[in-house]
């Protein structure tokens, strides 16, 4: 029987394993040195905040794996031998495979700052990172976070939940402005401040200083400011975790290079998830996408391929979600941080500063391009269908209330939003009133 | 949180703890004196009153500082009164021998008439009871006089334990009731003398303290605030949770099985009871009073906690309303108007005594209103349950109307994360809850059979015994002691999940014929587990959500908290056309992915 070995038990590797099991009787082994069982990486913050226990963030009970004949090996892969098709593990064991799926995830970026290896300086990606953070934030009064993205805001929320003051250094003009348009970025910046985050915009980290015990005691910014702190969270992005592949003969650049079938240059070796760098273009998408959803999709695709139904990685319309303290965020299609010359848009914000919607469409064709929504829930199924069908902004506005996914009795804002669009773009009107 | 707010919270906590300590102290804080007037007031039957009085001479007008020794003395009096009656009304050894001598080997019931010829009360009693319990022996032949004698001694024993104790002595029900009312009437305590003051020092302090503790939460930004729940000694089964659970279990044990020890607490609410229904408070008035206060105060907390969600605000307001009006006030006012006590929102089989003969008699003898109540109760079972579950899901009852649900959703909300999510627990749940439903149906069928036929013996069981077992183990033990006492140990819906026969009935309809489901929002789930963790019914919501599947489960009470705690807006309680309720997962992702179950 064919032996499929998967390196990494994150969402990509585990999705691959589960889907191979659904379709075949192949022997499946998943190797990870992070945790014995699959857990939800996106939920690490909730452990620290006391919303859940480790048991709660494991999506499957421990007996699930045995029941589904998926072998779990708690070990680290030191080397991949592509010629003998075997793995060298840290424990000394060797492991032969017929087909290999690399799903080794990411590591946190560090950009060579002076003092970046001091105690109390860290990123947040793995379970081990969480343990270190737990240990190094004990009795801390003030923390600094660098990097205005999703992990940064999570770390801020985590630390504040433990009553640790947070200074948040963000390089951009507003929080996450490299992704969000300025108005949304500003909305979230304001929200962070209502949660007492000391947000320092257009500020970069220059240097980290430590005390005599080798522990961080302050950071110096590019504006010459010194901020005393006992903990520094680095949230300046992640990079593919591929060091262990250095001499394997598998082609890598920033990540493991794969074609549209998620195949590497070596036959029978595939790669999925965060560690992947695509060698082909998918319009509007970066070649490395470190997102839960894309990892899950790749896992499904590679499983189908391995089980004999060769399938291309062709993700449907872009979607994503996040939560910034109390504000939920969903996006469907593409809303870039700067409006392109051939696009029109409409931004609506509620007076309570916790709800907003931003619609973007092509000026000439009126074709709907994307939506950012805050504090209102929208139906993925609707937007996926409308984007695939190439619907116009008029169509989307006309059917906007169908896409509402807020709980019963919640206030509805579609009418306000639609009339806002009409007021700004009288030309859009037509069908809506029909 | 600003410092001022923290101080207010601490003051609130202090007040609450003070009120709670005073409340517990009152349990012991009374002296008891049994007087003639107490006996006169508590006994309805004057013959039994004088019997009791005769046997209580050593105890009469004696001060007793402990409820425990007082109650144990009372039990001795009942025992000695019964012994006294055995001496008077019991059939003696000589009389048995006499009967044997009169009958020889063949027993004739006429021998009883010839033995007890007098018209005095004792002779009449002996004659009648011997005939009631021994006439089946009439005309039987025995191989020896000794054998007849043995049979007759058996009859004599039956007369002792049934006829004498019931009719001229005190059976265990009477002992239980009288012990309770005598203890309550005999108590001399500051509580009785000044009940409003003590009401304020206990309930007043606790309510005020709780409000001061809760209200500062309004200063926090709106949104889900679950920080620190699993570090909290109350909410993660730490020492405080275990203490609270133990206290609640003890409280329910006393309430259901040893109410005679808690009369001092009951006396505290006498004025409120008198104002509402004109009578002194019973223990269940006190219980209803505490229950309602818990739902109102903790309902306030729930509303503040989830004030960003109109669904939660309306739902909580609804349970607060139904508890206060339907469960607490209306029944009391009905009593005041000399009408049957009736909770218009309680539904059989949760209301397991609905078909008991005593209640059927009460309703059928109360004119149009009584008949209306009977019809209303039946309509709830036959029409309201299926129709409303079809249109709204079982939540219309379980998390919007029901009293047990109301307490679980308010007082119990801090413990919802403690429910067990394992598949094993789900298996236990399905057997147990449907087992209780079957038990309730069999018990009720027996009770109705007895009501029509007058015979308590149904097939192979005694309907009176069965209803008693049900009442003790399910009604009191499961719904009360376990149902609430286990909040801090196993989550706030232990009863609703594992035991409630009405939830089982509602659930069967919800599972097979309803428009209700929880919809998953395409592929947006990140498997974080908040939904499963905060599901009070122990449903592994994430199992479905991460596959993009609808959640259709018989146990779902539609509290909506999974949807509220979801950080990505993935879950929504919906009522839509039945089609597409079940069906394949609809994970939205890569093109050309074929879904395999």
PDB file of N, CA, C and O in Angstrom, chain B residues 206-256:
ATOM      1  N   UNK B 206     -27.552  40.880  48.962  1.00  0.00           N
ATOM      2  CA  UNK B 206     -27.084  40.072  47.827  1.00  0.00           C
ATOM      3  C   UNK B 206     -27.456  40.724  46.495  1.00  0.00           C
ATOM      4  O   UNK B 206     -26.645  40.782  45.579  1.00  0.00           O
ATOM      5  N   UNK B 207     -28.683  41.215  46.398  1.00  0.00           N
ATOM      6  CA  UNK B 207     -29.117  41.833  45.139  1.00  0.00           C
ATOM      7  C   UNK B 207     -28.309  43.093  44.871  1.00  0.00           C
ATOM      8  O   UNK B 207     -27.755  43.287  43.778  1.00  0.00           O
ATOM      9  N   UNK B 208     -28.225  43.937  45.901  1.00  0.00           N
ATOM     10  CA  UNK B 208     -27.491  45.190  45.752  1.00  0.00           C
ATOM     11  C   UNK B 208     -26.029  44.907  45.406  1.00  0.00           C
ATOM     12  O   UNK B 208     -25.452  45.518  44.495  1.00  0.00           O
ATOM     13  N   UNK B 209     -25.443  43.974  46.145  1.00  0.00           N
ATOM     14  CA  UNK B 209     -24.044  43.614  45.909  1.00  0.00           C
ATOM     15  C   UNK B 209     -23.833  43.112  44.492  1.00  0.00           C
ATOM     16  O   UNK B 209     -22.906  43.522  43.795  1.00  0.00           O
ATOM     17  N   UNK B 210     -24.738  42.235  44.065  1.00  0.00           N
ATOM     18  CA  UNK B 210     -24.602  41.682  42.714  1.00  0.00           C
ATOM     19  C   UNK B 210     -24.704  42.787  41.673  1.00  0.00           C
ATOM     20  O   UNK B 210     -23.925  42.839  40.721  1.00  0.00           O
ATOM     21  N   UNK B 211     -25.659  43.701  41.872  1.00  0.00           N
ATOM     22  CA  UNK B 211     -25.814  44.787  40.891  1.00  0.00           C
ATOM     23  C   UNK B 211     -24.574  45.671  40.850  1.00  0.00           C
ATOM     24  O   UNK B 211     -24.105  46.049  39.781  1.00  0.00           O
ATOM     25  N   UNK B 212     -24.034  45.987  42.019  1.00  0.00           N
ATOM     26  CA  UNK B 212     -22.825  46.819  42.043  1.00  0.00           C
ATOM     27  C   UNK B 212     -21.662  46.095  41.362  1.00  0.00           C
ATOM     28  O   UNK B 212     -20.799  46.713  40.757  1.00  0.00           O
ATOM     29  N   UNK B 213     -21.660  44.788  41.488  1.00  0.00           N
ATOM     30  CA  UNK B 213     -20.593  44.005  40.870  1.00  0.00           C
ATOM     31  C   UNK B 213     -20.765  43.961  39.355  1.00  0.00           C
ATOM     32  O   UNK B 213     -19.798  43.989  38.603  1.00  0.00           O
ATOM     33  N   UNK B 214     -22.016  43.922  38.928  1.00  0.00           N
ATOM     34  CA  UNK B 214     -22.302  43.715  37.507  1.00  0.00           C
ATOM     35  C   UNK B 214     -22.283  45.027  36.715  1.00  0.00           C
ATOM     36  O   UNK B 214     -21.731  45.098  35.618  1.00  0.00           O
ATOM     37  N   UNK B 215     -22.894  46.078  37.291  1.00  0.00           N
ATOM     38  CA  UNK B 215     -23.113  47.303  36.507  1.00  0.00           C
ATOM     39  C   UNK B 215     -21.845  47.955  35.946  1.00  0.00           C
ATOM     40  O   UNK B 215     -21.880  48.486  34.839  1.00  0.00           O
ATOM     41  N   UNK B 216     -20.714  47.914  36.667  1.00  0.00           N
ATOM     42  CA  UNK B 216     -19.524  48.548  36.078  1.00  0.00           C
ATOM     43  C   UNK B 216     -19.111  47.950  34.733  1.00  0.00           C
ATOM     44  O   UNK B 216     -18.356  48.576  33.993  1.00  0.00           O
ATOM     45  N   UNK B 217     -19.624  46.759  34.423  1.00  0.00           N
ATOM     46  CA  UNK B 217     -19.301  46.173  33.109  1.00  0.00           C
ATOM     47  C   UNK B 217     -19.767  47.079  31.970  1.00  0.00           C
ATOM     48  O   UNK B 217     -19.289  46.969  30.849  1.00  0.00           O
ATOM     49  N   UNK B 218     -20.734  47.963  32.279  1.00  0.00           N
ATOM     50  CA  UNK B 218     -21.228  48.884  31.258  1.00  0.00           C
ATOM     51  C   UNK B 218     -20.131  49.822  30.768  1.00  0.00           C
ATOM     52  O   UNK B 218     -20.235  50.393  29.685  1.00  0.00           O
ATOM     53  N   UNK B 219     -19.086  49.994  31.592  1.00  0.00           N
ATOM     54  CA  UNK B 219     -17.986  50.876  31.200  1.00  0.00           C
ATOM     55  C   UNK B 219     -17.106  50.253  30.127  1.00  0.00           C
ATOM     56  O   UNK B 219     -16.398  50.951  29.426  1.00  0.00           O
ATOM     57  N   UNK B 220     -17.120  48.944  30.045  1.00  0.00           N
ATOM     58  CA  UNK B 220     -16.267  48.273  29.051  1.00  0.00           C
ATOM     59  C   UNK B 220     -16.886  48.423  27.663  1.00  0.00           C
ATOM     60  O   UNK B 220     -18.097  48.550  27.528  1.00  0.00           O
ATOM     61  N   UNK B 221     -16.042  48.423  26.646  1.00  0.00           N
ATOM     62  CA  UNK B 221     -16.594  48.487  25.282  1.00  0.00           C
ATOM     63  C   UNK B 221     -17.511  47.288  25.027  1.00  0.00           C
ATOM     64  O   UNK B 221     -17.294  46.219  25.605  1.00  0.00           O
ATOM     65  N   UNK B 222     -18.523  47.471  24.188  1.00  0.00           N
ATOM     66  CA  UNK B 222     -19.426  46.356  23.902  1.00  0.00           C
ATOM     67  C   UNK B 222     -18.684  45.278  23.105  1.00  0.00           C
ATOM     68  O   UNK B 222     -17.730  45.563  22.397  1.00  0.00           O
ATOM     69  N   UNK B 223     -19.157  44.073  23.231  1.00  0.00           N
ATOM     70  CA  UNK B 223     -18.533  42.964  22.504  1.00  0.00           C
ATOM     71  C   UNK B 223     -18.350  41.775  23.421  1.00  0.00           C
ATOM     72  O   UNK B 223     -18.653  41.848  24.610  1.00  0.00           O
ATOM     73  N   UNK B 224     -17.880  40.677  22.834  1.00  0.00           N
ATOM     74  CA  UNK B 224     -17.682  39.465  23.623  1.00  0.00           C
ATOM     75  C   UNK B 224     -16.538  39.676  24.608  1.00  0.00           C
ATOM     76  O   UNK B 224     -15.433  40.046  24.220  1.00  0.00           O
ATOM     77  N   UNK B 225     -16.835  39.461  25.882  1.00  0.00           N
ATOM     78  CA  UNK B 225     -15.797  39.639  26.914  1.00  0.00           C
ATOM     79  C   UNK B 225     -15.638  38.340  27.692  1.00  0.00           C
ATOM     80  O   UNK B 225     -16.227  38.156  28.741  1.00  0.00           O
ATOM     81  N   UNK B 226     -14.856  37.448  27.130  1.00  0.00           N
ATOM     82  CA  UNK B 226     -14.655  36.165  27.797  1.00  0.00           C
ATOM     83  C   UNK B 226     -13.257  36.049  28.397  1.00  0.00           C
ATOM     84  O   UNK B 226     -12.792  34.960  28.698  1.00  0.00           O
ATOM     85  N   UNK B 227     -12.600  37.199  28.572  1.00  0.00           N
ATOM     86  CA  UNK B 227     -11.230  37.154  29.070  1.00  0.00           C
ATOM     87  C   UNK B 227     -11.145  36.488  30.436  1.00  0.00           C
ATOM     88  O   UNK B 227     -11.937  36.784  31.323  1.00  0.00           O
ATOM     89  N   UNK B 228     -10.183  35.603  30.554  1.00  0.00           N
ATOM     90  CA  UNK B 228      -9.861  35.037  31.859  1.00  0.00           C
ATOM     91  C   UNK B 228     -10.824  33.993  32.379  1.00  0.00           C
ATOM     92  O   UNK B 228     -10.684  33.543  33.519  1.00  0.00           O
ATOM     93  N   UNK B 229     -11.792  33.584  31.568  1.00  0.00           N
ATOM     94  CA  UNK B 229     -12.782  32.625  32.074  1.00  0.00           C
ATOM     95  C   UNK B 229     -12.120  31.337  32.539  1.00  0.00           C
ATOM     96  O   UNK B 229     -12.452  30.801  33.590  1.00  0.00           O
ATOM     97  N   UNK B 230     -11.149  30.862  31.775  1.00  0.00           N
ATOM     98  CA  UNK B 230     -10.525  29.594  32.165  1.00  0.00           C
ATOM     99  C   UNK B 230      -9.417  29.760  33.207  1.00  0.00           C
ATOM    100  O   UNK B 230      -8.757  28.796  33.573  1.00  0.00           O
ATOM    101  N   UNK B 231      -9.208  30.998  33.669  1.00  0.00           N
ATOM    102  CA  UNK B 231      -8.301  31.201  34.808  1.00  0.00           C
ATOM    103  C   UNK B 231      -9.112  31.488  36.064  1.00  0.00           C
ATOM    104  O   UNK B 231      -8.564  31.676  37.137  1.00  0.00           O
ATOM    105  N   UNK B 232     -10.438  31.570  35.918  1.00  0.00           N
ATOM    106  CA  UNK B 232     -11.297  32.028  37.005  1.00  0.00           C
ATOM    107  C   UNK B 232     -11.694  30.849  37.897  1.00  0.00           C
ATOM    108  O   UNK B 232     -12.184  29.833  37.412  1.00  0.00           O
ATOM    109  N   UNK B 233     -11.503  31.011  39.200  1.00  0.00           N
ATOM    110  CA  UNK B 233     -11.767  29.896  40.124  1.00  0.00           C
ATOM    111  C   UNK B 233     -13.261  29.557  40.199  1.00  0.00           C
ATOM    112  O   UNK B 233     -13.641  28.484  40.639  1.00  0.00           O
ATOM    113  N   UNK B 234     -14.107  30.488  39.774  1.00  0.00           N
ATOM    114  CA  UNK B 234     -15.543  30.232  39.790  1.00  0.00           C
ATOM    115  C   UNK B 234     -15.977  29.546  38.499  1.00  0.00           C
ATOM    116  O   UNK B 234     -16.801  28.642  38.501  1.00  0.00           O
ATOM    117  N   UNK B 235     -15.401  29.997  37.388  1.00  0.00           N
ATOM    118  CA  UNK B 235     -15.916  29.583  36.082  1.00  0.00           C
ATOM    119  C   UNK B 235     -15.165  28.409  35.467  1.00  0.00           C
ATOM    120  O   UNK B 235     -15.536  27.935  34.403  1.00  0.00           O
ATOM    121  N   UNK B 236     -14.107  27.956  36.100  1.00  0.00           N
ATOM    122  CA  UNK B 236     -13.383  26.825  35.520  1.00  0.00           C
ATOM    123  C   UNK B 236     -13.258  25.699  36.545  1.00  0.00           C
ATOM    124  O   UNK B 236     -12.249  25.008  36.600  1.00  0.00           O
ATOM    125  N   UNK B 237     -14.295  25.546  37.355  1.00  0.00           N
ATOM    126  CA  UNK B 237     -14.331  24.503  38.390  1.00  0.00           C
ATOM    127  C   UNK B 237     -13.112  24.581  39.304  1.00  0.00           C
ATOM    128  O   UNK B 237     -12.514  23.574  39.642  1.00  0.00           O
ATOM    129  N   UNK B 238     -12.758  25.775  39.695  1.00  0.00           N
ATOM    130  CA  UNK B 238     -11.733  25.962  40.730  1.00  0.00           C
ATOM    131  C   UNK B 238     -12.378  25.788  42.101  1.00  0.00           C
ATOM    132  O   UNK B 238     -13.525  25.346  42.215  1.00  0.00           O
ATOM    133  N   UNK B 239     -11.682  26.195  43.157  1.00  0.00           N
ATOM    134  CA  UNK B 239     -12.214  25.961  44.514  1.00  0.00           C
ATOM    135  C   UNK B 239     -13.557  26.640  44.705  1.00  0.00           C
ATOM    136  O   UNK B 239     -14.460  26.089  45.343  1.00  0.00           O
ATOM    137  N   UNK B 240     -13.708  27.837  44.123  1.00  0.00           N
ATOM    138  CA  UNK B 240     -14.962  28.565  44.329  1.00  0.00           C
ATOM    139  C   UNK B 240     -16.122  27.904  43.593  1.00  0.00           C
ATOM    140  O   UNK B 240     -17.247  27.847  44.100  1.00  0.00           O
ATOM    141  N   UNK B 241     -15.812  27.385  42.411  1.00  0.00           N
ATOM    142  CA  UNK B 241     -16.840  26.668  41.665  1.00  0.00           C
ATOM    143  C   UNK B 241     -17.289  25.420  42.415  1.00  0.00           C
ATOM    144  O   UNK B 241     -18.488  25.136  42.526  1.00  0.00           O
ATOM    145  N   UNK B 242     -16.321  24.697  42.968  1.00  0.00           N
ATOM    146  CA  UNK B 242     -16.644  23.473  43.710  1.00  0.00           C
ATOM    147  C   UNK B 242     -17.443  23.828  44.968  1.00  0.00           C
ATOM    148  O   UNK B 242     -18.432  23.183  45.304  1.00  0.00           O
ATOM    149  N   UNK B 243     -17.039  24.917  45.634  1.00  0.00           N
ATOM    150  CA  UNK B 243     -17.796  25.365  46.812  1.00  0.00           C
ATOM    151  C   UNK B 243     -19.231  25.699  46.422  1.00  0.00           C
ATOM    152  O   UNK B 243     -20.192  25.268  47.070  1.00  0.00           O
ATOM    153  N   UNK B 244     -19.378  26.475  45.350  1.00  0.00           N
ATOM    154  CA  UNK B 244     -20.717  26.893  44.920  1.00  0.00           C
ATOM    155  C   UNK B 244     -21.578  25.683  44.568  1.00  0.00           C
ATOM    156  O   UNK B 244     -22.743  25.592  44.977  1.00  0.00           O
ATOM    157  N   UNK B 245     -20.979  24.749  43.823  1.00  0.00           N
ATOM    158  CA  UNK B 245     -21.716  23.545  43.456  1.00  0.00           C
ATOM    159  C   UNK B 245     -22.158  22.772  44.699  1.00  0.00           C
ATOM    160  O   UNK B 245     -23.305  22.346  44.814  1.00  0.00           O
ATOM    161  N   UNK B 246     -21.242  22.635  45.644  1.00  0.00           N
ATOM    162  CA  UNK B 246     -21.562  21.895  46.862  1.00  0.00           C
ATOM    163  C   UNK B 246     -22.680  22.582  47.628  1.00  0.00           C
ATOM    164  O   UNK B 246     -23.622  21.941  48.106  1.00  0.00           O
ATOM    165  N   UNK B 247     -22.602  23.903  47.721  1.00  0.00           N
ATOM    166  CA  UNK B 247     -23.632  24.654  48.441  1.00  0.00           C
ATOM    167  C   UNK B 247     -24.988  24.448  47.770  1.00  0.00           C
ATOM    168  O   UNK B 247     -25.995  24.186  48.442  1.00  0.00           O
ATOM    169  N   UNK B 248     -25.004  24.571  46.447  1.00  0.00           N
ATOM    170  CA  UNK B 248     -26.272  24.420  45.722  1.00  0.00           C
ATOM    171  C   UNK B 248     -26.846  23.011  45.902  1.00  0.00           C
ATOM    172  O   UNK B 248     -28.047  22.842  46.116  1.00  0.00           O
ATOM    173  N   UNK B 249     -25.977  22.011  45.828  1.00  0.00           N
ATOM    174  CA  UNK B 249     -26.450  20.633  45.996  1.00  0.00           C
ATOM    175  C   UNK B 249     -27.045  20.465  47.396  1.00  0.00           C
ATOM    176  O   UNK B 249     -28.138  19.921  47.563  1.00  0.00           O
ATOM    177  N   UNK B 250     -26.342  21.005  48.406  1.00  0.00           N
ATOM    178  CA  UNK B 250     -26.845  20.913  49.781  1.00  0.00           C
ATOM    179  C   UNK B 250     -28.185  21.636  49.901  1.00  0.00           C
ATOM    180  O   UNK B 250     -29.134  21.124  50.510  1.00  0.00           O
ATOM    181  N   UNK B 251     -28.281  22.814  49.292  1.00  0.00           N
ATOM    182  CA  UNK B 251     -29.521  23.594  49.345  1.00  0.00           C
ATOM    183  C   UNK B 251     -30.686  22.783  48.774  1.00  0.00           C
ATOM    184  O   UNK B 251     -31.766  22.715  49.365  1.00  0.00           O
ATOM    185  N   UNK B 252     -30.459  22.161  47.625  1.00  0.00           N
ATOM    186  CA  UNK B 252     -31.541  21.398  46.995  1.00  0.00           C
ATOM    187  C   UNK B 252     -31.913  20.173  47.821  1.00  0.00           C
ATOM    188  O   UNK B 252     -33.081  19.804  47.893  1.00  0.00           O
ATOM    189  N   UNK B 253     -30.926  19.539  48.437  1.00  0.00           N
ATOM    190  CA  UNK B 253     -31.225  18.387  49.293  1.00  0.00           C
ATOM    191  C   UNK B 253     -32.133  18.803  50.439  1.00  0.00           C
ATOM    192  O   UNK B 253     -33.129  18.153  50.732  1.00  0.00           O
ATOM    193  N   UNK B 254     -31.776  19.916  51.065  1.00  0.00           N
ATOM    194  CA  UNK B 254     -32.591  20.391  52.179  1.00  0.00           C
ATOM    195  C   UNK B 254     -33.984  20.748  51.664  1.00  0.00           C
ATOM    196  O   UNK B 254     -35.002  20.344  52.234  1.00  0.00           O
ATOM    197  N   UNK B 255     -34.036  21.481  50.557  1.00  0.00           N
ATOM    198  CA  UNK B 255     -35.322  21.945  50.025  1.00  0.00           C
ATOM    199  C   UNK B 255     -36.258  20.777  49.722  1.00  0.00           C
ATOM    200  O   UNK B 255     -37.435  20.797  50.086  1.00  0.00           O
ATOM    201  N   UNK B 256     -35.745  19.762  49.061  1.00  0.00           N
ATOM    202  CA  UNK B 256     -36.621  18.685  48.614  1.00  0.00           C
ATOM    203  C   UNK B 256     -36.832  17.618  49.677  1.00  0.00           C
ATOM    204  O   UNK B 256     -37.907  17.060  49.796  1.00  0.00           O
TER     205      UNK B 256
END
